[in-house]
Short mmCIF file of C-alpha atoms in Angstrom, two decimals:
data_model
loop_
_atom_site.label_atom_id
_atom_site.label_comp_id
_atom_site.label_asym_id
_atom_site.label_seq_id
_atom_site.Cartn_x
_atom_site.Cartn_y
_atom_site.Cartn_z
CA UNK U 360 0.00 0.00 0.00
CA UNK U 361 2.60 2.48 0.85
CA UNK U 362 4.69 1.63 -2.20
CA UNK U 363 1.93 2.77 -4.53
CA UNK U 364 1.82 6.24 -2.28
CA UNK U 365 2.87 8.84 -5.09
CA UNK U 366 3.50 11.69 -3.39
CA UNK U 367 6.43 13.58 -2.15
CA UNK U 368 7.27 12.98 1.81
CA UNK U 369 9.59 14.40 3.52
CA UNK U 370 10.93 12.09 6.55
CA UNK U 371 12.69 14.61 9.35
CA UNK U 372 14.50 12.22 11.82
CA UNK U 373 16.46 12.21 14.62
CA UNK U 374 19.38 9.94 15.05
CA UNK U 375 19.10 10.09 18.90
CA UNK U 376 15.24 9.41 19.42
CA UNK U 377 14.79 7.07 22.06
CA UNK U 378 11.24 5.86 20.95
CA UNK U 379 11.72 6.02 17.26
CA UNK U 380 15.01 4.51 16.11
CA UNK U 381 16.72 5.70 13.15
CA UNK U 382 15.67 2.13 11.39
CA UNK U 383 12.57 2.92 11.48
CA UNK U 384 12.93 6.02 9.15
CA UNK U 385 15.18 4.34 6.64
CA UNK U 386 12.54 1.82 6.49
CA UNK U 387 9.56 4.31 5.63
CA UNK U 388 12.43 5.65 3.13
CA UNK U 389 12.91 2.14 1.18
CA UNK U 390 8.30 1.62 1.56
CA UNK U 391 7.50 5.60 -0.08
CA UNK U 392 8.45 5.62 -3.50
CA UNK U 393 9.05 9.54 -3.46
CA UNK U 394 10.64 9.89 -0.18
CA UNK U 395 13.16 12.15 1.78
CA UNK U 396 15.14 11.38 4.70
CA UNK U 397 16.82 13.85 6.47
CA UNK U 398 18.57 13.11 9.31
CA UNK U 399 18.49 16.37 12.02
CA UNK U 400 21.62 16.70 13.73
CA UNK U 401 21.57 17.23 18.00
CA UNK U 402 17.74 16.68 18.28
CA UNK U 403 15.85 13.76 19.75
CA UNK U 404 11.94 13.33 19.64
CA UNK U 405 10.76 16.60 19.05
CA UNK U 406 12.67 17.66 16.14
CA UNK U 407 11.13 21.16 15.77
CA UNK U 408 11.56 22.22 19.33
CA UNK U 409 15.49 20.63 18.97
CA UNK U 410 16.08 21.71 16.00
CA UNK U 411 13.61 24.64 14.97
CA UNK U 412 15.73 26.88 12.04
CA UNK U 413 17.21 22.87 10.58
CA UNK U 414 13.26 22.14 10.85
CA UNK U 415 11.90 24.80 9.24
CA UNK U 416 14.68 25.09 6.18
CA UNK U 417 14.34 21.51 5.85
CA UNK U 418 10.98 21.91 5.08
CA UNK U 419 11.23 25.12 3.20
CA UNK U 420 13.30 23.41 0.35
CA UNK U 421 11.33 20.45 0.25
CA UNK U 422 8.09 22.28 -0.55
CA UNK U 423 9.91 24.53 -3.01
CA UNK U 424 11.84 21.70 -4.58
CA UNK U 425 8.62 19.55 -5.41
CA UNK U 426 6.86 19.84 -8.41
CA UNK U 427 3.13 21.70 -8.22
CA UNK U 428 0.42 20.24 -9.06
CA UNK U 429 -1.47 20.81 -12.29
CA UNK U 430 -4.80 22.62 -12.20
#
């Protein structure tokens, strides 16, 4: 089911969450056909409290990177 998902997502992950291990994003990575992992450096659960300005670029570039679509 996932693998037919065809939309862009964006995956924003900490490498030091203690209740959501790294794995598990890299496995949502391989199951989304159009995904984007980013790991966020020096933040654990709550990535956009951690990491707010990484958070907020991060997701910046990713909705101005992917393609619009047509009316």
């Amino acid at each position: 089911m996932l693998r037919g998902f065809g939309k862009p997502v964006l995956l924003l992950w900490p490498r030091k969450a203690p209740f959501f291990p790294f794995a598990h994003a890299q496995r949502w990575a391989e199951l989304l056909p159009d995904a984007h992992l980013v790991e966020v450096p020096d933040a654990y659960t709550f990535v956009s409290e951690d990491q707010p300005e990484f958070t907020a670029e991060a997701i910046a570039a990713f909705v101005t990177a992917a393609p619009r679509p047509a009316r």
